[in-house]
Amino acid sequence: MRGYSQKGEVKLSQKQVLFPVVRTVVKLIQTPLLELNQMIIEELEQNPLLVEDVNVLERMRNKIEEKKITPSFHELSGDVKIPISPDEDEEQEIDARFITEGINFWQRVEAQINISFPESTTEGKIARAIFDRLDGNGMLAEPVELIANELGVPVEKVEEVRREILHLDPPGIGAREVREVYLAQLDSLGCGDSILYQIVNNYWDQLRSKRVHKLIDELPEEEKVRAREILKQLYRYPADKYDKTRPTYVYPEVIIKMVEGKLVVELVESGIPRVTLNSKYVRMLEDPEIPAEAKKFIQDRYKRALEFLEGLQKRKSYLLRIAEYIAEHQRDFLIGKTKYLNPITQLQASEDLGIPPSTVSRIVNKKYADTPVGIFELKFFFSRSLKVKSTNNDVSSDYLLKRIKELIKNEDRDNPLRDEDIASILQKEGIKISRRSINDKRKMLGIPSARKRKTMYKRGVKEIV
């Protein structure tokens, strides 16, 4: 059937598969800058209801002359959730920058260990012992058994901490072998359940002897291409990522800079196509001469176009808010006043900003900020947190300390809560934590044991917490 297009025809086709708005937004949020650029180009090619807005500057000048400036512009949809923001900067290619010197590899690792593993805890002592034993490549040079014997802790505990360090930035720190470095990187790229992960994990000998391509050739074509692309990105040793002799190119989406003594956050938007609705097709929806089948085609694409534009706007809004949150809470680090990060978690940011935890996680992953002290992935600025059983949420260390204080403050003075009692209460609340961890955190708070607190209560002490 004949319809209408920009040249007078619309070809009705079922080739494109539409997906719900939630999936659209999620995909846009988690996509890094360079891939986002390609994703927008593909959407422009597939959906005739979207068009690249190449005349935005000219329209801005006209509106200035007519004195019709408004805070944001909405093309045809009338939907305030889909603003088209003007930008006076000239078009240019997406700026690829290399990791600048600023904070070197060792300072990056130390900063993350300081924020993730409090020095007064058992985990903190283990983490620092591991850090002290890293070789020049960022690999663990000694067996975990030696560290366990030296600190008088179980080998399993040392291995548990080492496993957490493996997932700091860059992934693979503290690995015992190169295979672990590769697996940690694949995990960080969201490929933990991929066929490539299984190949590296189970066929390492073939990989080392350059025969891995034979295994990859047996994969479906799409998997094969993706596997080869990912393998090219992987480094052999953690320290290689920030090796000054081999710059690592990234695409910062955020610029944090000092302006008149204040940290200012800007988003990098140059090089990204400006997208708006195609007015010609929108007008067709009101044209009585357009066949019903053609209108249905246009309406379907119109709905998807609105979803796509809304997703782009949400991505931009979330990214800016989280970047501003980082600038506020990590100011001293960002201006070079200190080499230590403040202990903030993704869950804490989620609660403070009113953004779902899963969205925060997607935004900070594989998105980079160009700062006065170097280029960093956004998730670098957040500390680790405890996993909550049966949910995808995290519990910040700050929340955990506050909860322990609250429980002890309201405890029965005749039967004070033991560490195992507190652990049991928290486990019922969905927080996976051991009695030993409660013991460590109680000591961090300077709170005596249950037996000592009971004695203090009998002596008339009113406030312990």
Short mmCIF file of C-alpha atoms in Angstrom, two decimals:
data_model
loop_
_atom_site.label_atom_id
_atom_site.label_comp_id
_atom_site.label_asym_id
_atom_site.label_seq_id
_atom_site.Cartn_x
_atom_site.Cartn_y
_atom_site.Cartn_z
CA MET A 1 0.00 0.00 0.00
CA ARG A 2 1.19 3.52 -0.81
CA GLY A 3 1.61 6.09 1.99
CA TYR A 4 3.74 9.17 2.53
CA SER A 5 7.36 9.95 3.45
CA GLN A 6 9.70 12.91 3.26
CA LYS A 7 9.76 12.36 -0.51
CA GLY A 8 6.05 11.68 -0.70
CA GLU A 9 5.89 8.01 0.27
CA VAL A 10 5.77 5.93 3.44
CA LYS A 11 6.86 2.34 3.09
CA LEU A 12 4.93 0.30 5.60
CA SER A 13 7.31 -2.28 7.02
CA GLN A 14 7.40 -4.71 9.93
CA LYS A 15 11.20 -4.86 9.94
CA GLN A 16 11.69 -2.74 13.03
CA VAL A 17 10.87 -4.33 16.38
CA LEU A 18 9.55 -1.83 18.92
CA PHE A 19 10.31 -2.24 22.61
CA PRO A 20 8.63 -0.73 25.68
CA VAL A 21 9.53 2.70 27.05
CA VAL A 22 11.15 1.23 30.16
CA ARG A 23 13.59 -0.77 28.07
CA THR A 24 14.29 2.29 25.92
CA VAL A 25 15.14 4.46 28.92
CA VAL A 26 17.27 1.76 30.57
CA LYS A 27 19.23 1.17 27.38
CA LEU A 28 19.87 4.89 26.87
CA ILE A 29 20.92 5.37 30.49
CA GLN A 30 23.46 2.57 30.53
CA THR A 31 24.97 3.31 27.10
CA PRO A 32 28.36 5.12 27.12
CA LEU A 33 28.86 8.30 25.10
CA LEU A 34 30.41 6.88 21.93
CA GLU A 35 27.84 4.08 21.69
CA LEU A 36 25.05 6.58 22.43
CA ASN A 37 26.11 8.60 19.40
CA GLN A 38 25.78 5.51 17.19
CA MET A 39 22.50 4.53 18.84
CA ILE A 40 20.99 7.95 18.01
CA ILE A 41 22.18 7.74 14.41
CA GLU A 42 20.58 4.30 14.03
CA GLU A 43 17.32 5.53 15.54
CA LEU A 44 17.27 8.46 13.12
CA GLU A 45 17.71 6.02 10.24
CA GLN A 46 14.97 3.67 11.46
CA ASN A 47 12.29 6.09 12.63
CA PRO A 48 11.02 8.70 10.13
CA LEU A 49 9.26 10.53 12.99
CA LEU A 50 12.68 11.62 14.27
CA VAL A 51 14.91 14.09 12.50
CA GLU A 52 18.27 15.64 13.28
CA ASP A 53 17.71 19.24 14.36
CA VAL A 54 20.31 21.09 12.31
CA ASN A 55 18.54 24.45 12.46
CA VAL A 56 18.41 24.88 16.23
CA LEU A 57 20.89 27.81 16.24
CA GLU A 58 18.98 29.64 13.53
CA ARG A 59 15.71 29.23 15.45
CA MET A 60 17.41 30.48 18.59
CA ARG A 61 18.57 33.64 16.84
CA ASN A 62 15.07 34.25 15.47
CA LYS A 63 13.50 33.80 18.89
CA ILE A 64 16.01 36.21 20.42
CA GLU A 65 15.12 38.81 17.82
CA GLU A 66 11.40 38.23 18.44
CA LYS A 67 11.98 38.23 22.21
CA LYS A 68 10.27 34.88 22.54
CA ILE A 69 12.91 33.16 24.65
CA THR A 70 11.62 30.48 27.02
CA PRO A 71 13.55 28.22 29.46
CA SER A 72 13.17 25.19 27.14
CA PHE A 73 11.69 24.32 23.78
CA HIS A 74 9.20 21.56 22.99
CA GLU A 75 8.84 20.46 19.42
CA LEU A 76 5.22 19.72 18.50
CA SER A 77 4.59 17.13 21.19
CA GLY A 78 3.58 19.71 23.78
CA ASP A 79 5.12 17.39 26.35
CA VAL A 80 7.11 19.31 28.97
CA LYS A 81 9.12 16.17 29.68
CA ILE A 82 10.76 16.43 26.26
CA PRO A 83 12.66 19.75 26.13
CA ILE A 84 14.95 20.61 23.27
CA SER A 85 17.69 22.67 24.88
CA PRO A 86 19.57 25.14 22.66
CA ASP A 87 23.35 25.04 22.54
CA GLU A 88 25.37 27.95 21.16
CA ASP A 89 28.56 25.90 20.75
CA GLU A 90 29.62 24.93 17.25
CA GLU A 91 29.28 21.29 16.23
CA GLN A 92 32.41 19.21 16.71
CA GLU A 93 33.43 15.59 17.01
CA ILE A 94 33.12 13.79 20.33
CA ASP A 95 36.28 14.60 22.24
CA ALA A 96 38.41 11.55 22.97
CA ARG A 97 40.81 12.21 25.82
CA PHE A 98 43.46 10.06 27.40
CA ILE A 99 43.80 9.38 31.10
CA THR A 100 45.86 12.33 32.33
CA GLU A 101 48.58 12.00 34.93
CA GLY A 102 46.87 13.66 37.91
CA ILE A 103 46.26 10.70 40.21
CA ASN A 104 48.47 7.78 39.18
CA PHE A 105 47.65 4.08 39.36
CA TRP A 106 48.87 3.57 42.93
CA GLN A 107 47.12 6.67 44.24
CA ARG A 108 43.88 5.55 42.59
CA VAL A 109 44.06 2.13 44.21
CA GLU A 110 45.02 3.52 47.62
CA ALA A 111 42.17 6.07 47.50
CA GLN A 112 39.64 3.32 46.81
CA ILE A 113 41.00 1.05 49.54
CA ASN A 114 40.83 3.92 52.04
CA ILE A 115 37.19 4.57 51.24
CA SER A 116 36.09 0.94 50.91
CA PHE A 117 37.95 -0.65 53.82
CA PRO A 118 38.08 1.43 57.06
CA GLU A 119 41.57 1.10 58.56
CA SER A 120 40.29 0.14 62.02
CA THR A 121 38.49 -2.96 60.72
CA THR A 122 39.87 -6.43 60.07
CA GLU A 123 39.02 -6.01 56.39
CA GLY A 124 40.94 -2.73 56.37
CA LYS A 125 44.09 -4.33 57.76
CA ILE A 126 43.85 -7.16 55.23
CA ALA A 127 43.25 -4.76 52.32
CA ARG A 128 46.31 -2.70 53.22
CA ALA A 129 48.43 -5.83 53.59
CA ILE A 130 47.37 -6.89 50.09
CA PHE A 131 48.07 -3.40 48.72
CA ASP A 132 51.59 -3.44 50.22
CA ARG A 133 52.30 -6.73 48.44
CA LEU A 134 51.21 -5.74 44.93
CA ASP A 135 53.95 -5.99 42.35
CA GLY A 136 54.67 -3.39 39.66
CA ASN A 137 51.85 -4.76 37.50
CA GLY A 138 49.22 -4.52 40.25
CA MET A 139 49.23 -8.30 40.83
CA LEU A 140 49.44 -9.97 44.25
CA ALA A 141 53.02 -11.16 44.59
CA GLU A 142 52.57 -13.40 47.65
CA PRO A 143 50.20 -16.25 48.58
CA VAL A 144 47.16 -15.27 50.64
CA GLU A 145 48.27 -17.86 53.24
CA LEU A 146 51.28 -15.71 54.18
CA ILE A 147 49.08 -12.66 54.74
CA ALA A 148 46.63 -14.73 56.80
CA ASN A 149 49.43 -16.09 59.02
CA GLU A 150 50.96 -12.66 59.51
CA LEU A 151 47.65 -11.06 60.54
CA GLY A 152 46.32 -14.09 62.42
CA VAL A 153 43.12 -14.26 60.39
CA PRO A 154 41.52 -17.10 58.39
CA VAL A 155 42.76 -17.63 54.85
CA GLU A 156 39.14 -17.45 53.70
CA LYS A 157 38.85 -13.93 55.10
CA VAL A 158 41.93 -12.74 53.20
CA GLU A 159 40.62 -14.31 50.01
CA GLU A 160 37.23 -12.65 50.53
CA VAL A 161 38.85 -9.21 50.76
CA ARG A 162 41.11 -9.94 47.79
CA ARG A 163 38.05 -10.84 45.72
CA GLU A 164 36.50 -7.46 46.54
CA ILE A 165 39.70 -5.63 45.61
CA LEU A 166 39.63 -7.40 42.25
CA HIS A 167 36.59 -5.30 41.36
CA LEU A 168 38.05 -1.88 42.18
CA ASP A 169 39.22 0.38 39.36
CA PRO A 170 40.94 -0.90 37.31
CA PRO A 171 39.41 -4.38 37.56
CA GLY A 172 41.93 -7.12 38.30
CA ILE A 173 43.91 -5.47 41.11
CA GLY A 174 45.35 -8.14 43.40
CA ALA A 175 44.87 -10.94 40.88
CA ARG A 176 47.04 -14.02 41.29
CA GLU A 177 47.15 -14.78 37.54
CA VAL A 178 46.40 -13.04 34.26
CA ARG A 179 43.24 -15.10 33.76
CA GLU A 180 41.77 -13.46 36.87
CA VAL A 181 42.54 -10.03 35.41
CA TYR A 182 40.62 -10.92 32.24
CA LEU A 183 37.68 -12.38 34.19
CA ALA A 184 37.46 -9.31 36.46
CA GLN A 185 37.35 -7.06 33.39
CA LEU A 186 34.65 -9.15 31.74
CA ASP A 187 32.64 -9.00 34.97
CA SER A 188 32.92 -5.20 35.04
CA LEU A 189 31.75 -5.05 31.42
CA GLY A 190 28.62 -7.03 32.30
CA CYS A 191 29.87 -10.13 30.49
CA GLY A 192 29.97 -12.43 33.52
CA ASP A 193 27.41 -14.79 32.03
CA SER A 194 28.69 -14.57 28.45
CA ILE A 195 30.17 -17.33 26.33
CA LEU A 196 33.41 -15.34 26.17
CA TYR A 197 33.66 -15.44 29.97
CA GLN A 198 33.27 -19.22 29.87
CA ILE A 199 35.98 -19.48 27.21
CA VAL A 200 38.47 -17.45 29.29
CA ASN A 201 37.53 -19.31 32.46
CA ASN A 202 37.55 -22.84 31.08
CA TYR A 203 39.88 -22.73 28.09
CA TRP A 204 42.69 -20.54 29.36
CA ASP A 205 45.45 -22.74 27.96
CA GLN A 206 44.04 -22.39 24.46
CA LEU A 207 43.72 -18.62 24.96
CA ARG A 208 47.35 -18.32 26.04
CA SER A 209 48.54 -20.37 23.08
CA LYS A 210 46.73 -18.10 20.59
CA ARG A 211 44.19 -20.79 19.68
CA VAL A 212 41.23 -18.95 21.19
CA HIS A 213 40.18 -17.68 17.75
CA LYS A 214 39.28 -21.26 16.82
CA LEU A 215 36.88 -21.38 19.78
CA ILE A 216 35.44 -17.98 18.94
CA ASP A 217 34.93 -19.00 15.30
CA GLU A 218 32.45 -21.62 16.51
CA LEU A 219 30.20 -18.95 18.05
CA PRO A 220 27.17 -17.44 16.26
CA GLU A 221 28.21 -14.55 13.99
CA GLU A 222 26.94 -11.78 16.30
CA GLU A 223 28.60 -13.34 19.37
CA LYS A 224 31.79 -13.86 17.39
CA VAL A 225 32.10 -10.19 16.39
CA ARG A 226 31.27 -8.99 19.91
CA ALA A 227 33.77 -11.40 21.51
CA ARG A 228 36.59 -10.15 19.29
CA GLU A 229 35.73 -6.52 20.00
CA ILE A 230 35.78 -7.12 23.75
CA LEU A 231 39.06 -9.08 23.68
CA LYS A 232 40.74 -6.10 21.99
CA GLN A 233 39.75 -3.88 24.92
CA LEU A 234 41.21 -6.10 27.65
CA TYR A 235 44.57 -5.41 29.27
CA ARG A 236 46.94 -8.07 30.57
CA TYR A 237 47.86 -6.40 33.87
CA PRO A 238 45.87 -3.90 36.00
CA ALA A 239 48.64 -1.28 35.94
CA ASP A 240 48.54 -1.31 32.13
CA LYS A 241 45.31 0.69 32.15
CA TYR A 242 47.09 3.77 33.47
CA ASP A 243 50.55 3.12 32.02
CA LYS A 244 51.89 6.53 30.96
CA THR A 245 53.73 4.96 28.02
CA ARG A 246 50.43 3.63 26.63
CA PRO A 247 47.66 6.25 27.01
CA THR A 248 44.16 4.89 27.50
CA TYR A 249 41.59 6.81 25.47
CA VAL A 250 38.17 7.41 26.97
CA TYR A 251 35.25 9.70 26.18
CA PRO A 252 34.38 11.93 29.16
CA GLU A 253 30.70 12.83 29.35
CA VAL A 254 31.16 15.17 32.29
CA ILE A 255 33.55 18.06 32.84
CA ILE A 256 34.13 19.21 36.42
CA LYS A 257 36.23 22.37 36.59
CA MET A 258 37.08 25.24 38.90
CA VAL A 259 35.44 28.56 38.02
CA GLU A 260 36.12 31.50 40.35
CA GLY A 261 36.84 29.19 43.26
CA LYS A 262 33.79 26.98 42.71
CA LEU A 263 33.44 23.53 41.17
CA VAL A 264 31.23 23.70 38.09
CA VAL A 265 29.74 20.66 36.34
CA GLU A 266 29.08 20.57 32.61
CA LEU A 267 27.88 17.81 30.30
CA VAL A 268 29.68 17.09 27.03
CA GLU A 269 27.07 17.38 24.30
CA SER A 270 29.13 18.36 21.27
CA GLY A 271 29.22 15.69 18.60
CA ILE A 272 25.93 14.12 19.72
CA PRO A 273 23.15 14.58 17.13
CA ARG A 274 20.35 16.87 18.26
CA VAL A 275 17.09 15.03 17.73
CA THR A 276 13.54 16.33 17.47
CA LEU A 277 10.18 15.29 16.00
CA ASN A 278 9.61 15.48 12.28
CA SER A 279 6.90 18.14 11.92
CA LYS A 280 5.84 16.93 8.48
CA TYR A 281 4.80 13.51 9.76
CA VAL A 282 3.14 14.92 12.86
CA ARG A 283 0.90 17.10 10.64
CA MET A 284 -0.08 14.02 8.64
CA LEU A 285 -1.86 12.64 11.71
CA GLU A 286 -4.42 15.46 11.37
CA ASP A 287 -4.74 15.19 7.58
CA PRO A 288 -8.11 13.53 6.70
CA GLU A 289 -6.78 12.46 3.31
CA ILE A 290 -4.09 10.20 4.79
CA PRO A 291 -5.20 6.51 4.74
CA ALA A 292 -5.93 4.91 8.13
CA GLU A 293 -3.20 2.29 7.72
CA ALA A 294 -0.59 4.98 7.04
CA LYS A 295 -1.77 6.92 10.09
CA LYS A 296 -1.41 3.84 12.26
CA PHE A 297 2.15 3.43 11.01
CA ILE A 298 2.90 7.08 11.84
CA GLN A 299 1.26 6.82 15.29
CA ASP A 300 3.40 3.78 16.17
CA ARG A 301 6.58 5.61 15.18
CA TYR A 302 5.38 8.78 16.90
CA LYS A 303 4.96 6.90 20.20
CA ARG A 304 8.42 5.38 19.92
CA ALA A 305 9.91 8.78 19.03
CA LEU A 306 8.44 10.34 22.19
CA GLU A 307 9.81 7.44 24.26
CA PHE A 308 13.25 7.89 22.74
CA LEU A 309 13.30 11.66 23.33
CA GLU A 310 12.11 11.21 26.90
CA GLY A 311 14.83 8.62 27.47
CA LEU A 312 17.51 11.00 26.19
CA GLN A 313 16.25 13.74 28.49
CA LYS A 314 16.17 11.46 31.53
CA ARG A 315 19.69 10.24 30.80
CA LYS A 316 20.95 13.82 30.62
CA SER A 317 19.12 14.85 33.80
CA TYR A 318 20.30 11.86 35.85
CA LEU A 319 23.89 12.20 34.67
CA LEU A 320 24.04 15.88 35.57
CA ARG A 321 22.47 15.41 39.01
CA ILE A 322 24.79 12.55 39.94
CA ALA A 323 27.85 14.44 38.67
CA GLU A 324 26.85 17.47 40.76
CA TYR A 325 26.39 15.17 43.76
CA ILE A 326 29.92 13.82 43.28
CA ALA A 327 31.33 17.35 42.96
CA GLU A 328 29.63 18.35 46.21
CA HIS A 329 30.68 15.31 48.26
CA GLN A 330 34.19 14.79 46.84
CA ARG A 331 35.21 18.46 46.57
CA ASP A 332 38.49 18.19 48.52
CA PHE A 333 39.64 15.28 46.38
CA LEU A 334 38.63 16.97 43.13
CA ILE A 335 40.52 20.19 43.89
CA GLY A 336 43.63 18.24 44.96
CA LYS A 337 43.36 19.18 48.62
CA THR A 338 43.40 15.53 49.71
CA LYS A 339 44.19 12.14 48.17
CA TYR A 340 41.31 10.52 50.06
CA LEU A 341 37.70 10.08 48.97
CA ASN A 342 34.74 10.67 51.25
CA PRO A 343 32.80 7.48 52.12
CA ILE A 344 29.68 7.88 49.99
CA THR A 345 27.84 4.96 48.38
CA GLN A 346 25.58 4.61 45.39
CA LEU A 347 22.65 3.81 47.69
CA GLN A 348 23.29 6.99 49.66
CA ALA A 349 23.24 8.98 46.40
CA SER A 350 20.06 7.18 45.39
CA GLU A 351 18.32 8.12 48.65
CA ASP A 352 19.54 11.73 48.61
CA LEU A 353 18.65 12.36 44.95
CA GLY A 354 15.47 10.30 44.78
CA ILE A 355 16.83 8.21 41.89
CA PRO A 356 16.34 4.41 41.86
CA PRO A 357 19.51 2.51 42.97
CA SER A 358 19.59 0.51 39.74
CA THR A 359 19.53 3.76 37.73
CA VAL A 360 22.41 5.23 39.75
CA SER A 361 24.39 2.05 39.13
CA ARG A 362 23.79 2.24 35.38
CA ILE A 363 24.64 5.94 35.18
CA VAL A 364 28.01 5.70 36.99
CA ASN A 365 29.15 2.61 35.08
CA LYS A 366 31.42 3.27 32.08
CA LYS A 367 30.74 7.05 32.20
CA TYR A 368 33.80 9.27 32.70
CA ALA A 369 34.41 12.70 34.20
CA ASP A 370 37.25 15.04 33.24
CA THR A 371 38.26 16.67 36.54
CA PRO A 372 41.05 19.01 37.74
CA VAL A 373 42.96 15.95 39.05
CA GLY A 374 42.46 13.57 36.12
CA ILE A 375 39.84 11.55 34.26
CA PHE A 376 37.84 9.06 36.34
CA GLU A 377 34.95 6.68 35.85
CA LEU A 378 32.03 8.02 37.90
CA LYS A 379 31.74 4.84 39.98
CA PHE A 380 35.32 5.47 41.20
CA PHE A 381 33.92 8.11 43.57
CA PHE A 382 31.62 5.70 45.42
CA SER A 383 32.62 3.23 48.14
CA ARG A 384 31.60 -0.39 48.29
CA SER A 385 28.46 -1.42 50.15
CA LEU A 386 26.84 -4.51 51.62
CA LYS A 387 24.49 -6.56 49.45
CA VAL A 388 20.90 -6.99 50.58
CA LYS A 389 19.57 -10.52 50.21
CA SER A 390 16.69 -11.12 47.80
CA THR A 391 16.90 -7.58 46.37
CA ASN A 392 19.09 -5.66 43.98
CA ASN A 393 19.66 -2.86 46.47
CA ASP A 394 22.78 -2.06 48.46
CA VAL A 395 23.11 -0.91 52.06
CA SER A 396 25.64 1.82 52.72
CA SER A 397 28.15 1.49 55.55
CA ASP A 398 26.83 4.79 56.89
CA TYR A 399 23.29 3.40 57.08
CA LEU A 400 24.56 0.23 58.76
CA LEU A 401 26.43 2.16 61.47
CA LYS A 402 23.38 4.32 62.13
CA ARG A 403 21.15 1.24 62.36
CA ILE A 404 23.46 -0.46 64.88
CA LYS A 405 23.52 2.69 67.02
CA GLU A 406 19.73 2.91 66.84
CA LEU A 407 19.26 -0.72 67.95
CA ILE A 408 21.65 -0.35 70.89
CA LYS A 409 20.14 2.98 71.91
CA ASN A 410 16.68 1.40 72.18
CA GLU A 411 17.76 -1.95 73.64
CA ASP A 412 16.42 -3.51 76.84
CA ARG A 413 18.86 -2.39 79.54
CA ASP A 414 18.33 -5.56 81.52
CA ASN A 415 19.15 -7.68 78.46
CA PRO A 416 21.44 -5.70 76.13
CA LEU A 417 21.76 -6.89 72.55
CA ARG A 418 24.72 -9.14 71.84
CA ASP A 419 26.50 -8.90 68.49
CA GLU A 420 24.79 -12.07 67.29
CA ASP A 421 21.41 -10.59 68.30
CA ILE A 422 22.05 -7.49 66.21
CA ALA A 423 23.24 -9.60 63.27
CA SER A 424 20.06 -11.67 63.50
CA ILE A 425 17.84 -8.55 63.49
CA LEU A 426 19.62 -7.11 60.46
CA GLN A 427 19.46 -10.43 58.62
CA LYS A 428 15.69 -10.45 59.13
CA GLU A 429 15.67 -6.98 57.58
CA GLY A 430 17.39 -8.47 54.54
CA ILE A 431 20.96 -7.37 55.29
CA LYS A 432 23.50 -10.15 54.93
CA ILE A 433 26.03 -9.57 57.72
CA SER A 434 27.96 -11.73 60.19
CA ARG A 435 28.36 -11.44 63.95
CA ARG A 436 32.04 -10.70 63.42
CA SER A 437 31.23 -7.75 61.16
CA ILE A 438 28.87 -6.38 63.81
CA ASN A 439 31.67 -6.71 66.35
CA ASP A 440 34.04 -4.73 64.11
CA LYS A 441 31.51 -1.98 63.40
CA ARG A 442 30.46 -1.72 67.07
CA LYS A 443 34.10 -1.16 67.98
CA MET A 444 34.36 1.48 65.25
CA LEU A 445 31.52 3.31 66.98
CA GLY A 446 33.29 3.03 70.33
CA ILE A 447 30.40 1.06 71.86
CA PRO A 448 31.24 -1.51 74.60
CA SER A 449 30.15 -5.14 74.46
CA ALA A 450 26.71 -6.23 75.73
CA ARG A 451 28.22 -7.50 79.00
CA LYS A 452 30.00 -4.20 79.69
CA ARG A 453 26.93 -2.17 78.73
CA LYS A 454 24.81 -4.16 81.20
CA THR A 455 27.26 -3.32 83.97
CA MET A 456 27.24 0.35 82.98
CA TYR A 457 23.44 0.44 83.01
CA LYS A 458 23.40 -1.00 86.53
CA ARG A 459 25.75 1.76 87.64
CA GLY A 460 23.26 4.33 86.43
CA VAL A 461 24.81 5.35 83.13
CA LYS A 462 21.98 6.85 81.09
CA GLU A 463 23.54 7.28 77.63
CA ILE A 464 26.05 4.91 76.02
CA VAL A 465 25.39 5.71 72.36
#
